[in-house]
mmCIF file of C-alpha atoms in Angstrom:
data_model
loop_
_atom_site.group_PDB
_atom_site.id
_atom_site.type_symbol
_atom_site.label_atom_id
_atom_site.label_comp_id
_atom_site.label_asym_id
_atom_site.label_seq_id
_atom_site.Cartn_x
_atom_site.Cartn_y
_atom_site.Cartn_z
ATOM 1 C CA MET F 1 -62.430 -100.624 -59.448
ATOM 2 C CA LYS F 2 -60.190 -102.147 -56.766
ATOM 3 C CA ALA F 3 -56.500 -101.835 -57.658
ATOM 4 C CA ARG F 4 -54.606 -105.090 -58.244
ATOM 5 C CA SER F 5 -50.907 -105.829 -58.406
ATOM 6 C CA PRO F 6 -49.240 -105.509 -61.843
ATOM 7 C CA GLN F 7 -48.537 -109.253 -61.856
ATOM 8 C CA ALA F 8 -52.217 -110.080 -61.278
ATOM 9 C CA VAL F 9 -53.293 -107.661 -64.029
ATOM 10 C CA LEU F 10 -50.720 -109.160 -66.403
ATOM 11 C CA GLY F 11 -52.075 -112.643 -65.714
ATOM 12 C CA LEU F 12 -55.623 -111.413 -66.274
ATOM 13 C CA VAL F 13 -54.671 -109.812 -69.590
ATOM 14 C CA VAL F 14 -52.815 -112.921 -70.812
ATOM 15 C CA ALA F 15 -55.747 -115.187 -69.908
ATOM 16 C CA SER F 16 -58.190 -112.828 -71.653
ATOM 17 C CA VAL F 17 -56.069 -112.667 -74.789
ATOM 18 C CA LEU F 18 -55.893 -116.471 -74.951
ATOM 19 C CA ILE F 19 -59.672 -116.784 -74.590
ATOM 20 C CA ALA F 20 -60.227 -114.115 -77.249
ATOM 21 C CA ALA F 21 -57.744 -115.784 -79.615
ATOM 22 C CA VAL F 22 -59.471 -119.155 -79.227
ATOM 23 C CA PHE F 23 -62.861 -117.528 -79.856
ATOM 24 C CA ILE F 24 -61.822 -115.723 -83.042
ATOM 25 C CA ALA F 25 -59.842 -118.679 -84.385
ATOM 26 C CA SER F 26 -62.185 -121.568 -83.619
ATOM 27 C CA HIS F 27 -65.772 -120.454 -83.314
ATOM 28 C CA ALA F 28 -66.551 -116.955 -84.489
ATOM 29 C CA TYR F 29 -66.855 -117.669 -88.190
ATOM 30 C CA SER F 30 -68.752 -120.918 -87.891
ATOM 31 C CA ILE F 31 -71.378 -119.702 -85.434
ATOM 32 C CA SER F 32 -71.769 -116.084 -86.515
ATOM 33 C CA THR F 33 -75.304 -116.822 -87.701
ATOM 34 C CA SER F 34 -76.223 -119.045 -84.774
ATOM 35 C CA SER F 35 -77.726 -118.077 -81.463
ATOM 36 C CA LEU F 36 -74.412 -118.704 -79.644
ATOM 37 C CA PHE F 37 -72.474 -115.949 -81.353
ATOM 38 C CA LEU F 38 -74.039 -113.001 -79.545
ATOM 39 C CA PRO F 39 -73.650 -114.429 -75.972
ATOM 40 C CA LEU F 40 -70.024 -115.394 -76.665
ATOM 41 C CA PHE F 41 -69.334 -112.022 -78.227
ATOM 42 C CA LEU F 42 -70.780 -110.223 -75.213
ATOM 43 C CA GLY F 43 -68.689 -112.420 -72.924
ATOM 44 C CA VAL F 44 -65.463 -111.448 -74.698
ATOM 45 C CA LEU F 45 -66.594 -107.808 -74.704
ATOM 46 C CA LEU F 46 -67.089 -107.873 -70.929
ATOM 47 C CA LEU F 47 -63.672 -109.496 -70.578
ATOM 48 C CA ALA F 48 -62.137 -106.683 -72.644
ATOM 49 C CA VAL F 49 -63.793 -103.980 -70.516
ATOM 50 C CA TRP F 50 -62.646 -105.747 -67.357
ATOM 51 C CA THR F 51 -58.992 -105.938 -68.445
ATOM 52 C CA VAL F 52 -58.908 -102.300 -69.587
ATOM 53 C CA ARG F 53 -60.414 -101.140 -66.284
ATOM 54 C CA ALA F 54 -57.910 -103.263 -64.354
ATOM 55 C CA CYS F 55 -54.997 -101.675 -66.263
ATOM 56 C CA ALA F 56 -56.455 -98.193 -65.778
ATOM 57 C CA ALA F 57 -56.634 -98.810 -62.026
ATOM 58 C CA LEU F 58 -52.873 -99.446 -61.838
ATOM 59 C CA ASP F 59 -51.047 -96.618 -60.161
ATOM 60 C CA GLY F 60 -47.432 -95.687 -59.678
ATOM 61 C CA ARG F 61 -45.753 -95.454 -63.095
ATOM 62 C CA PRO F 62 -46.515 -93.278 -66.172
ATOM 63 C CA ALA F 63 -45.968 -96.340 -68.375
ATOM 64 C CA TYR F 64 -49.198 -97.854 -67.069
ATOM 65 C CA GLY F 65 -51.113 -95.150 -68.938
ATOM 66 C CA LEU F 66 -49.453 -96.151 -72.208
ATOM 67 C CA VAL F 67 -50.153 -99.821 -71.490
ATOM 68 C CA THR F 68 -53.836 -99.043 -70.906
ATOM 69 C CA ALA F 69 -54.084 -97.040 -74.126
ATOM 70 C CA GLY F 70 -52.293 -99.778 -76.076
ATOM 71 C CA LEU F 71 -54.541 -102.502 -74.649
ATOM 72 C CA PHE F 72 -57.635 -100.434 -75.468
ATOM 73 C CA GLY F 73 -56.425 -100.005 -79.057
ATOM 74 C CA LEU F 74 -55.679 -103.719 -79.439
ATOM 75 C CA TRP F 75 -59.151 -104.648 -78.216
ATOM 76 C CA LEU F 76 -60.683 -102.220 -80.747
ATOM 77 C CA LEU F 77 -58.695 -103.862 -83.559
ATOM 78 C CA TYR F 78 -59.727 -107.295 -82.294
ATOM 79 C CA PHE F 79 -63.456 -106.528 -82.362
ATOM 80 C CA TRP F 80 -63.061 -104.773 -85.724
ATOM 81 C CA GLN F 81 -61.452 -107.901 -87.183
ATOM 82 C CA LEU F 82 -63.992 -110.186 -85.485
ATOM 83 C CA LEU F 83 -67.145 -108.395 -86.621
ATOM 84 C CA VAL F 84 -65.970 -107.608 -90.167
ATOM 85 C CA THR F 85 -64.972 -111.227 -90.747
ATOM 86 C CA ALA F 86 -67.912 -112.852 -88.974
ATOM 87 C CA TYR F 87 -70.512 -110.802 -90.845
ATOM 88 C CA GLU F 88 -68.548 -110.844 -94.146
ATOM 89 C CA VAL F 89 -68.535 -107.079 -94.580
ATOM 90 C CA PRO F 90 -67.348 -106.220 -98.127
ATOM 91 C CA ARG F 91 -63.774 -104.916 -98.152
ATOM 92 C CA VAL F 92 -64.914 -101.932 -100.207
ATOM 93 C CA LEU F 93 -67.051 -100.780 -97.282
ATOM 94 C CA LEU F 94 -64.693 -101.684 -94.439
ATOM 95 C CA PRO F 95 -61.601 -103.886 -94.860
ATOM 96 C CA SER F 96 -60.391 -105.889 -91.879
ATOM 97 C CA PRO F 97 -57.242 -104.812 -89.997
ATOM 98 C CA LEU F 98 -55.359 -107.851 -91.326
ATOM 99 C CA LEU F 99 -56.148 -106.849 -94.921
ATOM 100 C CA ILE F 100 -54.940 -103.317 -94.198
ATOM 101 C CA VAL F 101 -51.692 -104.612 -92.692
ATOM 102 C CA GLN F 102 -51.235 -106.916 -95.693
ATOM 103 C CA ALA F 103 -51.790 -104.002 -98.099
ATOM 104 C CA MET F 104 -49.319 -101.866 -96.142
ATOM 105 C CA GLY F 105 -46.740 -104.636 -96.339
ATOM 106 C CA GLU F 106 -47.180 -105.140 -100.079
ATOM 107 C CA GLY F 107 -47.222 -101.387 -100.764
ATOM 108 C CA GLY F 108 -44.554 -100.438 -98.250
ATOM 109 C CA ALA F 109 -42.257 -98.830 -100.825
ATOM 110 C CA VAL F 110 -45.148 -96.836 -102.291
ATOM 111 C CA LEU F 111 -46.306 -95.612 -98.881
ATOM 112 C CA TRP F 112 -42.745 -94.651 -97.936
ATOM 113 C CA GLY F 113 -42.516 -92.497 -101.061
ATOM 114 C CA ASP F 114 -45.867 -90.923 -100.165
ATOM 115 C CA PHE F 115 -44.617 -90.291 -96.615
ATOM 116 C CA VAL F 116 -41.487 -88.548 -97.878
ATOM 117 C CA GLN F 117 -43.465 -86.429 -100.342
ATOM 118 C CA THR F 118 -46.226 -85.382 -97.941
ATOM 119 C CA VAL F 119 -44.691 -85.371 -94.479
ATOM 120 C CA LEU F 120 -40.962 -84.742 -94.886
ATOM 121 C CA LYS F 121 -41.327 -82.199 -97.701
ATOM 122 C CA SER F 122 -44.742 -80.519 -97.573
ATOM 123 C CA VAL F 123 -45.755 -80.777 -93.921
ATOM 124 C CA LEU F 124 -42.387 -80.280 -92.253
ATOM 125 C CA THR F 125 -41.398 -77.324 -94.448
ATOM 126 C CA GLY F 126 -44.789 -75.638 -94.185
ATOM 127 C CA TRP F 127 -45.065 -76.255 -90.438
ATOM 128 C CA VAL F 128 -41.639 -74.735 -89.701
ATOM 129 C CA LEU F 129 -42.227 -71.724 -91.951
ATOM 130 C CA GLY F 130 -45.811 -71.121 -90.781
ATOM 131 C CA CYS F 131 -45.020 -71.401 -87.070
ATOM 132 C CA GLY F 132 -41.822 -69.346 -87.427
ATOM 133 C CA LEU F 133 -43.624 -66.609 -89.352
ATOM 134 C CA GLY F 134 -46.505 -66.528 -86.855
ATOM 135 C CA PHE F 135 -44.063 -66.252 -83.947
ATOM 136 C CA ALA F 136 -42.037 -63.462 -85.597
ATOM 137 C CA VAL F 137 -45.153 -61.437 -86.478
ATOM 138 C CA ALA F 138 -46.475 -61.866 -82.920
ATOM 139 C CA VAL F 139 -43.240 -60.471 -81.444
ATOM 140 C CA ALA F 140 -43.334 -57.600 -83.949
ATOM 141 C CA ILE F 141 -46.939 -56.773 -83.011
ATOM 142 C CA ASP F 142 -46.024 -56.929 -79.319
ATOM 143 C CA ARG F 143 -43.013 -54.649 -79.849
ATOM 144 C CA LEU F 144 -44.830 -52.157 -82.109
ATOM 145 C CA PRO F 145 -48.341 -51.608 -80.704
ATOM 146 C CA PHE F 146 -49.572 -49.727 -83.786
ATOM 147 C CA LEU F 147 -49.360 -53.001 -85.701
ATOM 148 C CA GLN F 148 -52.146 -54.387 -83.493
ATOM 149 C CA ARG F 149 -54.573 -52.122 -85.317
ATOM 150 C CA GLY F 150 -53.098 -52.541 -88.782
ATOM 151 C CA LEU F 151 -51.527 -55.974 -89.140
ATOM 152 C CA LEU F 152 -53.522 -58.083 -86.675
ATOM 153 C CA PRO F 153 -56.926 -57.698 -88.438
ATOM 154 C CA ILE F 154 -55.296 -58.560 -91.762
ATOM 155 C CA ALA F 155 -53.541 -61.574 -90.238
ATOM 156 C CA SER F 156 -56.861 -62.812 -88.844
ATOM 157 C CA LEU F 157 -58.137 -63.070 -92.422
ATOM 158 C CA THR F 158 -55.769 -65.975 -93.003
ATOM 159 C CA SER F 159 -57.800 -68.072 -90.568
ATOM 160 C CA THR F 160 -60.995 -67.525 -92.546
ATOM 161 C CA VAL F 161 -59.663 -68.375 -96.015
ATOM 162 C CA PRO F 162 -61.227 -71.703 -97.140
ATOM 163 C CA LEU F 163 -58.708 -74.440 -97.817
ATOM 164 C CA VAL F 164 -60.575 -75.750 -100.882
ATOM 165 C CA GLY F 165 -60.306 -72.302 -102.427
ATOM 166 C CA VAL F 166 -56.649 -71.709 -101.631
ATOM 167 C CA ALA F 167 -55.283 -75.112 -102.711
ATOM 168 C CA PRO F 168 -55.990 -74.686 -106.480
ATOM 169 C CA ILE F 169 -54.556 -71.162 -106.368
ATOM 170 C CA ALA F 170 -51.395 -72.429 -104.649
ATOM 171 C CA VAL F 171 -51.021 -75.060 -107.389
ATOM 172 C CA MET F 172 -51.252 -72.328 -110.040
ATOM 173 C CA TRP F 173 -48.644 -70.199 -108.238
ATOM 174 C CA PHE F 174 -46.131 -72.818 -107.074
ATOM 175 C CA GLY F 175 -46.731 -75.792 -109.385
ATOM 176 C CA PHE F 176 -47.909 -79.353 -108.772
ATOM 177 C CA ASP F 177 -45.000 -80.438 -106.583
ATOM 178 C CA TRP F 178 -44.643 -80.099 -102.798
ATOM 179 C CA PRO F 179 -44.014 -76.279 -102.603
ATOM 180 C CA SER F 180 -47.692 -75.577 -103.346
ATOM 181 C CA LYS F 181 -48.750 -77.904 -100.494
ATOM 182 C CA ALA F 182 -46.196 -76.322 -98.165
ATOM 183 C CA ALA F 183 -47.669 -72.905 -99.015
ATOM 184 C CA VAL F 184 -51.130 -74.130 -97.956
ATOM 185 C CA VAL F 185 -49.656 -75.475 -94.706
ATOM 186 C CA VAL F 186 -47.987 -72.102 -94.033
ATOM 187 C CA LEU F 187 -51.349 -70.382 -94.410
ATOM 188 C CA MET F 188 -53.072 -72.845 -92.064
ATOM 189 C CA THR F 189 -50.455 -72.763 -89.307
ATOM 190 C CA PHE F 190 -49.676 -69.047 -89.307
ATOM 191 C CA PHE F 191 -52.677 -67.667 -87.402
ATOM 192 C CA PRO F 192 -52.860 -70.230 -84.539
ATOM 193 C CA MET F 193 -49.208 -69.543 -83.726
ATOM 194 C CA LEU F 194 -49.751 -65.779 -83.965
ATOM 195 C CA VAL F 195 -52.673 -65.571 -81.543
ATOM 196 C CA SER F 196 -51.195 -68.131 -79.120
ATOM 197 C CA THR F 197 -47.858 -66.292 -78.938
ATOM 198 C CA LEU F 198 -49.594 -62.957 -78.383
ATOM 199 C CA ALA F 199 -51.676 -64.471 -75.576
ATOM 200 C CA GLY F 200 -48.578 -66.062 -74.050
ATOM 201 C CA LEU F 201 -46.614 -62.808 -74.105
ATOM 202 C CA LYS F 202 -49.381 -61.199 -72.064
ATOM 203 C CA ALA F 203 -49.405 -64.041 -69.521
ATOM 204 C CA ALA F 204 -46.453 -62.771 -67.476
ATOM 205 C CA GLY F 205 -47.551 -61.459 -64.082
ATOM 206 C CA LYS F 206 -47.683 -57.762 -63.326
ATOM 207 C CA LEU F 207 -45.439 -58.104 -60.259
ATOM 208 C CA GLU F 208 -42.749 -59.918 -62.246
ATOM 209 C CA ARG F 209 -42.810 -57.286 -64.982
ATOM 210 C CA GLU F 210 -42.541 -54.495 -62.414
ATOM 211 C CA LEU F 211 -39.619 -56.312 -60.827
ATOM 212 C CA MET F 212 -37.841 -56.473 -64.207
ATOM 213 C CA HIS F 213 -38.603 -52.773 -64.677
ATOM 214 C CA SER F 214 -37.097 -51.962 -61.254
ATOM 215 C CA TYR F 215 -33.910 -53.724 -62.418
ATOM 216 C CA ALA F 216 -33.836 -51.358 -65.425
ATOM 217 C CA ALA F 217 -34.281 -54.299 -67.795
ATOM 218 C CA GLY F 218 -34.989 -53.296 -71.385
ATOM 219 C CA TYR F 219 -37.665 -54.709 -73.677
ATOM 220 C CA TRP F 220 -35.536 -57.528 -75.082
ATOM 221 C CA GLN F 221 -34.145 -58.481 -71.647
ATOM 222 C CA THR F 222 -37.695 -58.680 -70.276
ATOM 223 C CA LEU F 223 -38.816 -60.600 -73.353
ATOM 224 C CA LEU F 224 -36.058 -63.206 -73.159
ATOM 225 C CA GLY F 225 -35.866 -63.467 -69.377
ATOM 226 C CA LEU F 226 -39.539 -63.330 -68.386
ATOM 227 C CA ARG F 227 -42.175 -63.095 -71.080
ATOM 228 C CA LEU F 228 -41.023 -65.795 -73.519
ATOM 229 C CA PRO F 229 -40.592 -68.402 -70.759
ATOM 230 C CA SER F 230 -44.086 -67.520 -69.526
ATOM 231 C CA ALA F 231 -45.400 -67.923 -73.077
ATOM 232 C CA LEU F 232 -43.894 -71.393 -73.619
ATOM 233 C CA PRO F 233 -47.072 -73.363 -72.713
ATOM 234 C CA PHE F 234 -49.056 -71.229 -75.199
ATOM 235 C CA ILE F 235 -46.415 -71.666 -77.910
ATOM 236 C CA PHE F 236 -46.258 -75.424 -77.416
ATOM 237 C CA GLY F 237 -50.061 -75.544 -77.511
ATOM 238 C CA ALA F 238 -49.992 -73.862 -80.930
ATOM 239 C CA LEU F 239 -47.230 -76.196 -82.135
ATOM 240 C CA LYS F 240 -49.319 -79.233 -81.171
ATOM 241 C CA VAL F 241 -52.466 -77.914 -82.852
ATOM 242 C CA ASN F 242 -50.497 -76.953 -85.967
ATOM 243 C CA ALA F 243 -48.888 -80.403 -86.192
ATOM 244 C CA THR F 244 -52.281 -81.970 -86.938
ATOM 245 C CA LEU F 245 -53.539 -79.016 -88.983
ATOM 246 C CA ALA F 246 -50.454 -79.158 -91.217
ATOM 247 C CA LEU F 247 -50.967 -82.842 -91.971
ATOM 248 C CA ILE F 248 -54.636 -82.350 -92.816
ATOM 249 C CA GLY F 249 -53.882 -79.318 -94.973
ATOM 250 C CA ALA F 250 -51.170 -81.040 -97.008
ATOM 251 C CA ILE F 251 -53.273 -84.167 -97.639
ATOM 252 C CA VAL F 252 -56.335 -82.174 -98.706
ATOM 253 C CA ALA F 253 -54.202 -79.911 -100.916
ATOM 254 C CA GLU F 254 -52.930 -82.967 -102.809
ATOM 255 C CA PHE F 255 -56.476 -83.654 -103.985
ATOM 256 C CA PHE F 256 -56.254 -80.508 -106.165
ATOM 257 C CA GLY F 257 -53.124 -81.429 -108.086
ATOM 258 C CA SER F 258 -50.081 -83.476 -107.227
ATOM 259 C CA PRO F 259 -47.248 -85.471 -108.811
ATOM 260 C CA THR F 260 -47.560 -89.241 -108.647
ATOM 261 C CA ALA F 261 -46.748 -89.438 -104.942
ATOM 262 C CA GLY F 262 -48.228 -88.235 -101.670
ATOM 263 C CA LEU F 263 -50.698 -89.546 -99.085
ATOM 264 C CA GLY F 264 -53.558 -87.416 -100.449
ATOM 265 C CA PHE F 265 -52.769 -88.470 -104.019
ATOM 266 C CA ARG F 266 -52.652 -92.136 -102.912
ATOM 267 C CA ILE F 267 -55.993 -91.916 -101.113
ATOM 268 C CA SER F 268 -57.743 -90.314 -104.101
ATOM 269 C CA THR F 269 -56.310 -92.637 -106.780
ATOM 270 C CA GLU F 270 -56.662 -95.893 -104.844
ATOM 271 C CA ALA F 271 -60.225 -94.999 -103.808
ATOM 272 C CA ALA F 272 -61.064 -94.542 -107.497
ATOM 273 C CA LYS F 273 -59.711 -98.078 -108.115
ATOM 274 C CA MET F 274 -61.757 -99.454 -105.161
ATOM 275 C CA HIS F 275 -58.477 -100.631 -103.583
ATOM 276 C CA MET F 276 -59.657 -99.686 -100.113
ATOM 277 C CA PRO F 277 -57.080 -101.596 -97.996
ATOM 278 C CA LEU F 278 -54.290 -99.366 -99.365
ATOM 279 C CA VAL F 279 -56.486 -96.294 -98.831
ATOM 280 C CA TRP F 280 -56.824 -97.304 -95.185
ATOM 281 C CA GLY F 281 -53.077 -97.972 -95.128
ATOM 282 C CA ALA F 282 -52.404 -94.371 -96.173
ATOM 283 C CA ILE F 283 -54.839 -93.187 -93.490
ATOM 284 C CA VAL F 284 -53.010 -95.292 -90.886
ATOM 285 C CA VAL F 285 -49.668 -93.754 -91.921
ATOM 286 C CA ALA F 286 -51.123 -90.236 -91.588
ATOM 287 C CA ALA F 287 -52.725 -91.014 -88.209
ATOM 288 C CA LEU F 288 -49.566 -92.582 -86.785
ATOM 289 C CA THR F 289 -47.481 -89.642 -88.029
ATOM 290 C CA GLY F 290 -49.798 -87.108 -86.407
ATOM 291 C CA SER F 291 -49.870 -89.046 -83.131
ATOM 292 C CA LEU F 292 -46.082 -89.406 -83.014
ATOM 293 C CA ALA F 293 -45.577 -85.714 -83.764
ATOM 294 C CA TYR F 294 -48.024 -84.770 -81.012
ATOM 295 C CA ALA F 295 -46.348 -87.119 -78.519
ATOM 296 C CA LEU F 296 -42.900 -85.722 -79.391
ATOM 297 C CA LEU F 297 -44.095 -82.149 -78.826
ATOM 298 C CA VAL F 298 -45.631 -83.141 -75.478
ATOM 299 C CA GLN F 299 -42.266 -84.539 -74.379
ATOM 300 C CA LEU F 300 -40.472 -81.368 -75.531
ATOM 301 C CA GLU F 301 -42.991 -79.267 -73.626
ATOM 302 C CA ARG F 302 -42.351 -81.257 -70.452
ATOM 303 C CA ARG F 303 -38.608 -80.786 -70.940
ATOM 304 C CA PHE F 304 -38.573 -77.037 -71.626
ATOM 305 C CA ALA F 305 -41.619 -75.864 -69.642
ATOM 306 C CA PHE F 306 -41.408 -78.292 -66.727
ATOM 307 C CA TRP F 307 -41.558 -75.463 -64.218
ATOM 308 C CA HIS F 308 -44.941 -74.125 -65.381
ATOM 309 C CA PRO F 309 -47.931 -75.151 -63.178
ATOM 310 C CA SER F 310 -49.963 -76.292 -66.216
ATOM 311 C CA VAL F 311 -47.213 -78.788 -67.158
ATOM 312 C CA ARG F 312 -46.110 -79.704 -63.649
ATOM 313 C CA SER F 313 -49.613 -80.780 -62.629
ATOM 314 C CA ARG F 314 -49.909 -83.437 -65.400
#
């Protein structure tokens, strides 16, 4: 698509949003069963594709990528709201975005308590402990090669343990509160960090290692000065993967026993009551938390591993 100026794209987006707002407010509900609905719907859909492609064609600033992603997300929410309302989809099957926002507003205090219980206690504690333990064991295996034959095969077993089998056992060992969920998160995040750190420690070039050896650098000097910096992209990759794994693990673990708070507990209890807007609200909180954590780690990676070709080329 031919690139346009940012001002022209902004005008195009504003005009499209006005047309879409008029369509959803004035006509969509009344003509959803008539023959005019489908042509008008397709017209707005083409307008949405056009505006997203125009934003994607902008070049020059990294913020344009965020604007394109945000516009794409807003159009998805728009069509979700339009179709669910126009065809009167039952809220038990799929509530509209406005109903979900309303439920999140009314249950804001409840969702905040669930966020504290699941994210700030279970996920954060388990993620730090699991990643730290995986990193320490990886350095120990790298320093003591005999552990590669003894400890590494045993550590790989942690990646094959089923979550649904471990969660009830963790509840029996650590109780119903957040420590049992943090223990599950530790188990899930340990192995990805272990294998990624080991791979990163082997990524340093042979010439660089020989140069450090010619300077009479010891193991720890070579580790801190050469091998750990080379391993940073691998370590950050594991941190990003573990950020989403930890959230999933903690939420699933809450299905097997939890106090009266937590995102997993909220999803299971509200689904049993058929209060689906609040269930979707808990899902939105979990999704936004995972996305923000991932974005934060990407920024940290760019700050601390900016020199690496894999980061510099983005």
